[in-house]
Short mmCIF file of C-alpha atoms and ligand atoms in Angstrom, two decimals:
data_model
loop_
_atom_site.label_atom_id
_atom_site.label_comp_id
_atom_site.label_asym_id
_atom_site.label_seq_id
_atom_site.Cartn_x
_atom_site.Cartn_y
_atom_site.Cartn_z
CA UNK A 1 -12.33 -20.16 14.86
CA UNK A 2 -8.62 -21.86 14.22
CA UNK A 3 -6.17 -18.85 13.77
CA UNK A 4 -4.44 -19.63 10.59
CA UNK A 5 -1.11 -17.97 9.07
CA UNK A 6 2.59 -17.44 8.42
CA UNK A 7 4.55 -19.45 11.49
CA UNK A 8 7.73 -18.76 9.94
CA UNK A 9 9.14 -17.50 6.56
CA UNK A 10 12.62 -17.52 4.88
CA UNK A 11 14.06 -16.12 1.66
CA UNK A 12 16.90 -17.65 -0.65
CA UNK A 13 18.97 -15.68 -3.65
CA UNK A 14 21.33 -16.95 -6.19
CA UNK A 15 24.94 -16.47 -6.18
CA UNK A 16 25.47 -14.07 -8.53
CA UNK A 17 24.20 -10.24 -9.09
CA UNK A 18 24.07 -7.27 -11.71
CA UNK A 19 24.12 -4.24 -11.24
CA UNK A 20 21.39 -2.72 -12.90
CA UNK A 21 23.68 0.67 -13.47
CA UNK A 22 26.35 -1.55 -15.52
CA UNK A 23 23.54 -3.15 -17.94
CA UNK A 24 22.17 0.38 -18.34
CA UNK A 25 25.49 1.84 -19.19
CA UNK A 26 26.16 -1.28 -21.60
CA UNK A 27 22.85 -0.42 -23.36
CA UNK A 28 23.84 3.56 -23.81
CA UNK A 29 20.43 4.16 -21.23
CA UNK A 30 20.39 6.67 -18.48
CA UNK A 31 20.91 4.31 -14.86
CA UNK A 32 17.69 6.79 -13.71
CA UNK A 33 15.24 5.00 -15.83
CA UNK A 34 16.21 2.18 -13.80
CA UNK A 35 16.96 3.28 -10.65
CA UNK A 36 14.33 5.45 -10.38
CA UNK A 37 11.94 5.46 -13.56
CA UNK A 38 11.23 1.11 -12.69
CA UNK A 39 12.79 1.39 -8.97
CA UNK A 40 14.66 -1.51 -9.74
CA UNK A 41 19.16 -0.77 -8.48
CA UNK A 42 20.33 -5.35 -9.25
CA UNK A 43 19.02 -8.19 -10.39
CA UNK A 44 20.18 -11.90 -8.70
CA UNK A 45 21.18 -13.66 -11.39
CA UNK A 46 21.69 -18.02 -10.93
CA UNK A 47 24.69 -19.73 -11.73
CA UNK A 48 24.57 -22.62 -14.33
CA UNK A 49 24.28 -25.02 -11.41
CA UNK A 50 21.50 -23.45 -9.03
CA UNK A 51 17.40 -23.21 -10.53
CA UNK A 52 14.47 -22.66 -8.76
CA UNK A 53 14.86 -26.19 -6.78
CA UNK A 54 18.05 -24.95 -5.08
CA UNK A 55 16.48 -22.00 -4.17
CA UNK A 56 13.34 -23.26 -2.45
CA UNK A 57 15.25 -26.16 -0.69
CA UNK A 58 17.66 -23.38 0.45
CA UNK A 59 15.26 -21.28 1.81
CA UNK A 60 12.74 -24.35 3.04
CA UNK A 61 15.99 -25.66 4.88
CA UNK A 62 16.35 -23.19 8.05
CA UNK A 63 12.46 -23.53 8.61
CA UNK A 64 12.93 -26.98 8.75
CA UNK A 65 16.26 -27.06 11.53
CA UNK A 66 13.89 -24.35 13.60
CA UNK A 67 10.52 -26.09 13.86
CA UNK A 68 11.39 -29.80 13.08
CA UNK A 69 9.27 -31.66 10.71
CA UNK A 70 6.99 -33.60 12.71
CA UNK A 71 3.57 -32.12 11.78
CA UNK A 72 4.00 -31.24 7.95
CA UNK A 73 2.54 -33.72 5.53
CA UNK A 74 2.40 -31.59 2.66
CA UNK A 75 5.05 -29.58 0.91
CA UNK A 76 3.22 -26.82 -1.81
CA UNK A 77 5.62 -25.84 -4.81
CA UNK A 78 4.50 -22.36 -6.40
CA UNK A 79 6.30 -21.41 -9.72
CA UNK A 80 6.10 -20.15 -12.74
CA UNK A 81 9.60 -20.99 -13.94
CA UNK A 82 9.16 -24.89 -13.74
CA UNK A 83 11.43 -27.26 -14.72
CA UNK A 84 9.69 -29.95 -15.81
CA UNK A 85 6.06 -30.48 -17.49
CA UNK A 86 5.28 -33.30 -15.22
CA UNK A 87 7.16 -33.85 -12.14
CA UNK A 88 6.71 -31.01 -9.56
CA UNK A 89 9.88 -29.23 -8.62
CA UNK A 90 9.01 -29.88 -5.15
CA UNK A 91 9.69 -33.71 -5.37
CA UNK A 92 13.28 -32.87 -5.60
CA UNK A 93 13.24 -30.35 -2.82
CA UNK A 94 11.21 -33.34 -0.74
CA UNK A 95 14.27 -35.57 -1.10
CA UNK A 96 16.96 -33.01 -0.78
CA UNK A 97 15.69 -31.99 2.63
CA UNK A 98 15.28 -35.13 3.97
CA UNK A 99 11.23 -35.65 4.16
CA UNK A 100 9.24 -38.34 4.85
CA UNK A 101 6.94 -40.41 2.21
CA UNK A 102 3.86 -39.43 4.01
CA UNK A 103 4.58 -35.56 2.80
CA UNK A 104 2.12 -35.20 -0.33
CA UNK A 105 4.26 -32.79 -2.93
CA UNK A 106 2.46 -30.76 -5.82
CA UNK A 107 3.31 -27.94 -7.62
CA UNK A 108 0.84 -25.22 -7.73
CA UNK A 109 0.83 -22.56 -11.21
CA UNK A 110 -0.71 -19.46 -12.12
CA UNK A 111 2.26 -17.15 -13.37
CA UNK A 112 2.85 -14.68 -9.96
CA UNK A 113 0.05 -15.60 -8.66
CA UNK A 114 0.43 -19.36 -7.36
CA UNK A 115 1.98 -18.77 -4.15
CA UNK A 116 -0.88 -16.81 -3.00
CA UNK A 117 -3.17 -20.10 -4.39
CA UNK A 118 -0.90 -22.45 -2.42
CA UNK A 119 -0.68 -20.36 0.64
CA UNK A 120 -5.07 -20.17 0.90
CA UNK A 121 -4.85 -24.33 -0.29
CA UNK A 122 -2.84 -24.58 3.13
CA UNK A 123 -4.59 -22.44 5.35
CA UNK A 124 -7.59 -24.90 4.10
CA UNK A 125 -5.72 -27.90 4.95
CA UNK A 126 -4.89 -26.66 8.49
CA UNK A 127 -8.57 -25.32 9.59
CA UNK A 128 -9.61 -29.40 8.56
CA UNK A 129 -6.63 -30.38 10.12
CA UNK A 130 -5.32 -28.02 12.87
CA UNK A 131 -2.15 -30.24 14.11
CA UNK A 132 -0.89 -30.19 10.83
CA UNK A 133 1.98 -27.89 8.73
CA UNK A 134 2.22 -27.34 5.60
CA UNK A 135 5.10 -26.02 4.07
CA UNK A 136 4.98 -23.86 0.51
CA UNK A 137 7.99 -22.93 -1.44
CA UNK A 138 7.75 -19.45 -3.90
CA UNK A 139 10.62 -19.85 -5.89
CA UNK A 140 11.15 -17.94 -9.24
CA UNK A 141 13.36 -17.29 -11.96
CA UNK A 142 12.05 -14.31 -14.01
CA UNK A 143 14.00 -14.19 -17.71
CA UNK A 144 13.36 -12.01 -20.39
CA UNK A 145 15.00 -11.70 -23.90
CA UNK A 146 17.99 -9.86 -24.30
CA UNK A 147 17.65 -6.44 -25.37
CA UNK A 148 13.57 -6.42 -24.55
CA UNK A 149 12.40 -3.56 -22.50
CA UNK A 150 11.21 -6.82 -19.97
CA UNK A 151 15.29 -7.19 -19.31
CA UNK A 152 16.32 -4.70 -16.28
CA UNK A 153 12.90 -6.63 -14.29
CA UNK A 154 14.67 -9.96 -14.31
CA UNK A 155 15.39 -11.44 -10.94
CA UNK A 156 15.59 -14.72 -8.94
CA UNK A 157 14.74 -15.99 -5.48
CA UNK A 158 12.77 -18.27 -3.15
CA UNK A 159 10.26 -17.39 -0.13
CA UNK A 160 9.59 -20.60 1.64
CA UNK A 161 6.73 -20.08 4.33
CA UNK A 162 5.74 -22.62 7.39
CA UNK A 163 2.00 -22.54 7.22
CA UNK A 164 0.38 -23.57 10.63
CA UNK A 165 -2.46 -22.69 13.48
CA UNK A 166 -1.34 -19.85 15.58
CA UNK A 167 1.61 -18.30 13.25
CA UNK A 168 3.70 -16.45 14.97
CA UNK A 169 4.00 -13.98 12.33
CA UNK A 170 1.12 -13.29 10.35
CA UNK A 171 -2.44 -13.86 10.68
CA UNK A 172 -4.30 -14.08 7.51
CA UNK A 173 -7.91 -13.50 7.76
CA UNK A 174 -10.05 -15.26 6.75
CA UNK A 175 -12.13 -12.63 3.97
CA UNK A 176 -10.20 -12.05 0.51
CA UNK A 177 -11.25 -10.01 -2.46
CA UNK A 178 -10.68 -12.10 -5.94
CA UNK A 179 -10.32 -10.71 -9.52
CA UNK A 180 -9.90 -13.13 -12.48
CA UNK A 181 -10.07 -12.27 -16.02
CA UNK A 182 -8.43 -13.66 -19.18
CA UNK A 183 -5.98 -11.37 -20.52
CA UNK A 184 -2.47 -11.83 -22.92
CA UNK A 185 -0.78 -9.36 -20.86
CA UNK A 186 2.68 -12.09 -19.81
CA UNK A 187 2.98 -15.64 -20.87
CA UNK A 188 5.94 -18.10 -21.54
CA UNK A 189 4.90 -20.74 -24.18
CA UNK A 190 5.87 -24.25 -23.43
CA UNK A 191 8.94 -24.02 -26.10
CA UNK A 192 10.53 -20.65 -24.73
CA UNK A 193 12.67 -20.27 -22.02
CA UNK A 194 11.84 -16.67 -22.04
CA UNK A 195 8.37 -14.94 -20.98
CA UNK A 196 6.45 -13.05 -23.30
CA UNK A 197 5.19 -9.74 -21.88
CA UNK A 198 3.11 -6.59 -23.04
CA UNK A 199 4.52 -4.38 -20.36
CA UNK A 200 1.87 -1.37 -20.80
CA UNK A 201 -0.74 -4.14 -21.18
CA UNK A 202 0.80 -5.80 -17.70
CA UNK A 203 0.44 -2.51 -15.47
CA UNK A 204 -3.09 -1.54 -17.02
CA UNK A 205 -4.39 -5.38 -15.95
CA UNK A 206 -2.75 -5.16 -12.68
CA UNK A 207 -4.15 -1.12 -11.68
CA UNK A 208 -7.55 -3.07 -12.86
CA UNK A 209 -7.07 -5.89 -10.99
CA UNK A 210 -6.04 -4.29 -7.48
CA UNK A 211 -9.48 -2.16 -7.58
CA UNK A 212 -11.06 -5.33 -8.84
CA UNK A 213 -10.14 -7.34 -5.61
CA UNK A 214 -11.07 -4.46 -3.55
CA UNK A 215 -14.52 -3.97 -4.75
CA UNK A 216 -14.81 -8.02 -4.18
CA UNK A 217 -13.45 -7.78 -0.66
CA UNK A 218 -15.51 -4.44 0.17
CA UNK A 219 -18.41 -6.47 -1.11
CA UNK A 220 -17.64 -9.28 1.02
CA UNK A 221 -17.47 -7.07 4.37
CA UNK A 222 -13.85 -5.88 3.97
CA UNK A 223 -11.94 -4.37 7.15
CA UNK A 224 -12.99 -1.20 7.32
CA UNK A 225 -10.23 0.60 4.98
CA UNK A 226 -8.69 2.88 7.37
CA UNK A 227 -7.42 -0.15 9.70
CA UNK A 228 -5.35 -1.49 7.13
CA UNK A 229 -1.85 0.38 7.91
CA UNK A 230 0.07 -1.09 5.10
CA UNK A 231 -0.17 -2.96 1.99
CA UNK A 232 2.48 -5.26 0.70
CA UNK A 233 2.57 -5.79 -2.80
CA UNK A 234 3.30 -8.44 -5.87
CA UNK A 235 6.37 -6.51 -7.46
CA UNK A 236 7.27 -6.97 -11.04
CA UNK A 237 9.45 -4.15 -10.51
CA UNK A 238 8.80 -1.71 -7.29
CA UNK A 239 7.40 1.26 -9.46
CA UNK A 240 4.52 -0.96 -9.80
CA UNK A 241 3.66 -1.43 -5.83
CA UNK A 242 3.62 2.67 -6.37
CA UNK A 243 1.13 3.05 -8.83
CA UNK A 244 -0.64 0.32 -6.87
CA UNK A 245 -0.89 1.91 -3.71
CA UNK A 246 -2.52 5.07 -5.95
CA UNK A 247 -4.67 2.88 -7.46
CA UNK A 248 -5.82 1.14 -4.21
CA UNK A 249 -5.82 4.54 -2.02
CA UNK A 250 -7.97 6.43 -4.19
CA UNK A 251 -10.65 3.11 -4.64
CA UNK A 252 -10.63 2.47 -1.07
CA UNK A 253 -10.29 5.54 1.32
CA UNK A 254 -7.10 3.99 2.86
CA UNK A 255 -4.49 6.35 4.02
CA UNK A 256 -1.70 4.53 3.54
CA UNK A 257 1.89 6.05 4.30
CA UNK A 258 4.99 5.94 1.66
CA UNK A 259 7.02 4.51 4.35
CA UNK A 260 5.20 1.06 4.32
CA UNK A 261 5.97 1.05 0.41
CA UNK A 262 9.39 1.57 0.93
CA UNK A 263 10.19 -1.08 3.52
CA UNK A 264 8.11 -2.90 1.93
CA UNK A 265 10.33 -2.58 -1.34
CA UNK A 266 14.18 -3.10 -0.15
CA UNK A 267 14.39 -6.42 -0.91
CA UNK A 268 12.82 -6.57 -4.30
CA UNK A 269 14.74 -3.28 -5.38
CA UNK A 270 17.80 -5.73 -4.99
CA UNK A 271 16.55 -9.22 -6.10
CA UNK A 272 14.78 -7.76 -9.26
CA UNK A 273 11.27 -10.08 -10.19
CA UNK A 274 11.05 -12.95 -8.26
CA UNK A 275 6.88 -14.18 -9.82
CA UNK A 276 5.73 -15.89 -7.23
CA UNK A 277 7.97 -14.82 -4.73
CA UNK A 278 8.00 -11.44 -5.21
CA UNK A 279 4.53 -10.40 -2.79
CA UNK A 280 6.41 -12.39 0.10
CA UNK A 281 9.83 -11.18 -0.09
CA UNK A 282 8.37 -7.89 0.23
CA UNK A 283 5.96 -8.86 2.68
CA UNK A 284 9.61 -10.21 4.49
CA UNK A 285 11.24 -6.63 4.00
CA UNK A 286 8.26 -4.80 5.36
CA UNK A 287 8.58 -7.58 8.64
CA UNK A 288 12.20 -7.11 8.55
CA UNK A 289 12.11 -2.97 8.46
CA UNK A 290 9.88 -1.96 10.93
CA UNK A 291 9.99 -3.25 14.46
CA UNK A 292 6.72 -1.05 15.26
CA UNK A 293 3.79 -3.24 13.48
CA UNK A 294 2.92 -5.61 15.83
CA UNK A 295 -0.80 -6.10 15.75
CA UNK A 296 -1.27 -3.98 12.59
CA UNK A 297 -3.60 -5.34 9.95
CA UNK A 298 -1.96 -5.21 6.33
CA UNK A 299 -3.06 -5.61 2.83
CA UNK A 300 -1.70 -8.42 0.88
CA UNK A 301 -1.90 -7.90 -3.01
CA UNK A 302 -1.20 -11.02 -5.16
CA UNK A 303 -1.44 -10.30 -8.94
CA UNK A 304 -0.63 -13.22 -11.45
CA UNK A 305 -0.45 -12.12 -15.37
CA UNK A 306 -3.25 -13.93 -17.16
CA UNK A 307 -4.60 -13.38 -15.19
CA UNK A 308 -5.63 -14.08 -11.73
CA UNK A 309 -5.51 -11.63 -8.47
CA UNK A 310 -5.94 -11.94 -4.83
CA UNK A 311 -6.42 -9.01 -1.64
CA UNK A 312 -5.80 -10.64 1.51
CA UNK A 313 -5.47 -9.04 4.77
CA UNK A 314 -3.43 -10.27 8.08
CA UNK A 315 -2.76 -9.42 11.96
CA UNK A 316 1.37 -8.76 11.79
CA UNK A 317 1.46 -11.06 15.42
CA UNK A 318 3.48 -9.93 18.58
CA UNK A 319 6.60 -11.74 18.55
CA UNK A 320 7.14 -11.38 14.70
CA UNK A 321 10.55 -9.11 15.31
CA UNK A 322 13.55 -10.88 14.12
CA UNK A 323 16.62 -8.78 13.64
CA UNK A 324 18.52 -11.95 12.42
CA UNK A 325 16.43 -12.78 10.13
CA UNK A 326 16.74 -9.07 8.27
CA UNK A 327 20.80 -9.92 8.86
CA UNK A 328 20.52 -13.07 7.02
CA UNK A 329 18.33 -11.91 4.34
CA UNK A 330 21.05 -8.81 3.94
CA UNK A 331 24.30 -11.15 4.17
CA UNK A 332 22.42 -13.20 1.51
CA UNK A 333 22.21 -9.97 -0.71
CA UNK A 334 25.64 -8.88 -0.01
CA UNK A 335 27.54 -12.15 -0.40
CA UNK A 336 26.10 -12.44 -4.26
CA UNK A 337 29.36 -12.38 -7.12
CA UNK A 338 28.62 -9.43 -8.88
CA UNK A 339 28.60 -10.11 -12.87
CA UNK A 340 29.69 -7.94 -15.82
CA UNK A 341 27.62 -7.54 -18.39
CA UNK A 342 29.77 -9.60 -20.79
CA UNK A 343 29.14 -12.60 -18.22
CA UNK A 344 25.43 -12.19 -17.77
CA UNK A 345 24.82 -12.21 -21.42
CA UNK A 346 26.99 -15.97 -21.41
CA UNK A 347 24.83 -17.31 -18.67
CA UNK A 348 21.90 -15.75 -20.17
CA UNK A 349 22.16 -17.38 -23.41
CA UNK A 350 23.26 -21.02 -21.50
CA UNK A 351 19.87 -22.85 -21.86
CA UNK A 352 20.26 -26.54 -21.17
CA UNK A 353 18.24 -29.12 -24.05
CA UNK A 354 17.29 -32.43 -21.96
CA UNK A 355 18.52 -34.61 -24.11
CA UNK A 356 21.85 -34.14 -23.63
CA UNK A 357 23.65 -35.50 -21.01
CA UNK A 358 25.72 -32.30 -19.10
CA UNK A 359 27.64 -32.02 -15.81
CA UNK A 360 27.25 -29.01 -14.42
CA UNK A 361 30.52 -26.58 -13.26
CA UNK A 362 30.34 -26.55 -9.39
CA UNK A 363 29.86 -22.87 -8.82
CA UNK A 364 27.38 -22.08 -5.96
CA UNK A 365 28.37 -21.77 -2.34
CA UNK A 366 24.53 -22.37 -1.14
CA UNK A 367 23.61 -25.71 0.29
CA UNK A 368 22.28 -27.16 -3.22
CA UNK A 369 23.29 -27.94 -6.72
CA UNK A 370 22.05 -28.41 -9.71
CA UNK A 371 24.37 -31.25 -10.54
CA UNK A 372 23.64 -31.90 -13.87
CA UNK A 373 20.93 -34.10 -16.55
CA UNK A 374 21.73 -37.31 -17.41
CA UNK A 375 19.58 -39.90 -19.00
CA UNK A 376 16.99 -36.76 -19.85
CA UNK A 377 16.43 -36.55 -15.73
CA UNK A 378 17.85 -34.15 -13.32
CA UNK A 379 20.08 -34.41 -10.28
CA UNK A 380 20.69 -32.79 -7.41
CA UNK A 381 22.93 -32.73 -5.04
CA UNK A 382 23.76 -31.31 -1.13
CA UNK A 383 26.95 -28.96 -1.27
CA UNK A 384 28.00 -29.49 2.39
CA UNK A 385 27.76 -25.81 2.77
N1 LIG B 1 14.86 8.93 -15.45
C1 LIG B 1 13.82 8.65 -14.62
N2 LIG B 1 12.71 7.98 -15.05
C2 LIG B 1 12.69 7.58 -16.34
C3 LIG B 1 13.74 7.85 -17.23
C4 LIG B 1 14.88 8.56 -16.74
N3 LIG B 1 15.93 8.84 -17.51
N4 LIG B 1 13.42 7.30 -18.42
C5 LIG B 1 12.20 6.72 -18.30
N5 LIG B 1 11.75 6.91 -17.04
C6 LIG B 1 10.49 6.42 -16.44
C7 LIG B 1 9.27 6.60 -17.33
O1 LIG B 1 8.73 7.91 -17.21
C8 LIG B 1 8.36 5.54 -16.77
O2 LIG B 1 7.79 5.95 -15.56
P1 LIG B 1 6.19 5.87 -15.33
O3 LIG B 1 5.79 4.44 -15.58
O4 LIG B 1 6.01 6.28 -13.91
O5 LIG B 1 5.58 6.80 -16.32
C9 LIG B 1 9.34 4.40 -16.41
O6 LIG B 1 10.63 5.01 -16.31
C10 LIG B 1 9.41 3.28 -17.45
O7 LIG B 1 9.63 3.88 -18.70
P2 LIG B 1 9.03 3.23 -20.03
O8 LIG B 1 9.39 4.09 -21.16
O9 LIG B 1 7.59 2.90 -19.80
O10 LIG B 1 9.90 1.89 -20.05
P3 LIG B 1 9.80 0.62 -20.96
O11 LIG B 1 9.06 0.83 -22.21
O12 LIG B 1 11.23 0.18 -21.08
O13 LIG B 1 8.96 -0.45 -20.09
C11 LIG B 1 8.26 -1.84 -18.30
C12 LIG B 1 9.01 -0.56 -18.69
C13 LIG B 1 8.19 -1.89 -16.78
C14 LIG B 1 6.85 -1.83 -18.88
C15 LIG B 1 9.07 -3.05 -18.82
O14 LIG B 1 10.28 -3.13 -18.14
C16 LIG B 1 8.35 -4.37 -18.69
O15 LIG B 1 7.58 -4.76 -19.56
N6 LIG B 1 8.62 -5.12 -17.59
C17 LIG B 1 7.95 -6.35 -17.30
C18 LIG B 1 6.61 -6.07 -16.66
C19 LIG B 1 6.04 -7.30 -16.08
O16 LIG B 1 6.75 -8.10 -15.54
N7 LIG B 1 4.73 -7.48 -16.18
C20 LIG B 1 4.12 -8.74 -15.81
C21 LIG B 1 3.82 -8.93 -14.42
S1 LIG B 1 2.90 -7.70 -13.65
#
């Protein structure tokens, strides 16, 4: 049988940050509840002229100048934070990067769960089709009302993953365990710019749903529990990969070490909620933290509110090691403009009606803008940087 996995993967930020200390102190709350009550320390926070189509073609860009774009033919868009009812995101991202008319572009949604949908659509594609790449974009703004307890798990950023035969980082195999079940835990009506969310509702459905899609995969000849060596998680905020891990450990029989959650968690601890991007920017900080893990099978929990959740497992492959790639993840982190709280709470409330034409200020130093709307459509543009 074709092997089938993650080739390559990248992850993109915005330009700005808060620190998740200076909201609490603004809001008269103790920075522990935070730091270590939610596990969350900053949240990336976009500038008026960056969205989640900046991100992804920022992050889909470096796969691109590494591996060429010869084989891919279609380009998989997984959001929740879309920007349009009709065209997918990814159409923009198709022209900004330069691809060809015979790559097929969709977009792909089921709140935090759609990257994990697009990522299994692919690996289908590719065992029909073995020659072939496809590449999927995760890319995410999470926003939550001012002053709701959904706030300090904002977050934004972009996974883009080069999906191909023989991946040179991850394996996925080819047995998942599924859990679906209907349930008003977080949703974002079509007029709101902000998600709805019942967060005690949220963690009950996910601790449900990750011994839900264990009992599936057990029942569908899982690994045998005690070869998985970690599990990456989907990460509203990282408190919940720890509850998830209990939930899993005790269901399973897996002995799974707190290390594994904790590289597993560095990234999201800094980017805050990235939906669908959040399971693979942690599966990128587990990658990028431990140089030891070649050959290990891990545990890949995908949990979309609504909801829908997936267990995967993969074979971390032998040449996976990249210490540039952790170096560009953490110059990505470190370059962001940090934000006081005053300024958040301006770009928070800046939500742009399409039917008026705007320019936007040229603010971001990544390769793509936002330019603006004109005519009700929107524009992008290449920075030069
Ligand atoms: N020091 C350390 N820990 C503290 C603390 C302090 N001063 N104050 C509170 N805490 C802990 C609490 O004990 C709790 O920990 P626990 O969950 O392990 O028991 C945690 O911080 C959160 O406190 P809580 O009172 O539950 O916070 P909250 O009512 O503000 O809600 C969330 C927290 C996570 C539910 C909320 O931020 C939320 O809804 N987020 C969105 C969730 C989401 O995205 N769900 C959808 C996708 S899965």
């Amino acid at each position: 049988m074709t092997r089938i996995g993650i080739h390559d993967l990248e992850l993109a930020t915005s330009h700005h940050v808060l620190d998740l200390g200076k909201l609490a102190e603004a809001q008269d709350i103790d920075p522990a509840k935070y730091r270590v009550g939610i596990g969350q320390d900053e949240m990336s926070i976009l500038a008026p002229d960056e969205d989640i189509v900046t991100m992804g073609a920022a992050a889909a860009q470096p796969l691109l100048e590494r591996h060429g774009q010869q084989e891919i033919r279609t380009l998989l868009f997984a959001t929740e934070s879309g920007v349009d009812q009709s065209k997918a995101a990814g159409l923009w991202v198709h022209q900004l990067l330069g691809l060809p008319a015979h790559v097929r572009v969709v977009e792909f949604k089921q709140a935090c769960y759609s990257g994990t949908a697009a990522l299994q659509a692919a690996i289908g594609m590719i065992s029909r089709s073995p020659a072939e790449r496809v590449l999927v974009i995760a890319s995410d703004e999470a926003r939550y009302e001012l002053g709701s307890a959904g706030e300090p798990t904002q977050g934004a950023g972009a996974v883009a993953m080069l999906v191909s035969a023989d991946p040179a980082l991850v394996e996925i195999e080819p047995v998942s365990g599924v859990h679906t079940v209907d349930v008003d835990d977080f949703w974002r009506p079509n007029d709101s710019s902000t998600a709805v969310v019942d967060g005690a509702l949220s963690i009950r459905a996910y601790l449900e749903s990750v011994t839900g899609a264990w009992d599936d995969l057990a029942g569908r000849g899982s690994p045998d529990p005690a070869t998985i060596e970690r599990v990456v998680y989907h990460q509203p905020f990282t408190k919940m990969a720890v509850k998830a891990q209990r939930a899993l450990s005790s269901r399973s029989g897996a002995q799974l070490p707190a290390r594994g959650l904790q590289d597993a968690s560095v990234y999201n601890r800094r980017l805050g909620n990235t939906y669908t991007a959040s399971l693979y920017a942690s599966l990128a900080s587990l990658l990028d933290a431990d140089p030891e893990l070649a050959g290990s099978r891990i545990g890949m929990f995908s949990y979309g509110s609504g909801s829908v959740s997936e267990l995967l497992t993969g074979i971390v492959q032998p040449g996976y090691w990249d210490a540039d790639r952790a170096a560009r993840v953490r110059k990505a982190l470190d370059a962001r403009v940090p934000l006081e709280v005053e300024e958040y709470r301006r770009l928070h409330a800046r939500v742009l009606p399409s039917a008026v034409d705007v320019d936007n200020p040229r603010v971001t130093d990544g390769p793509f803008r936002f330019a603006g709307i004109s005519g009700r459509a929107r524009h992008y543009e290449a920075t030069g940087g």
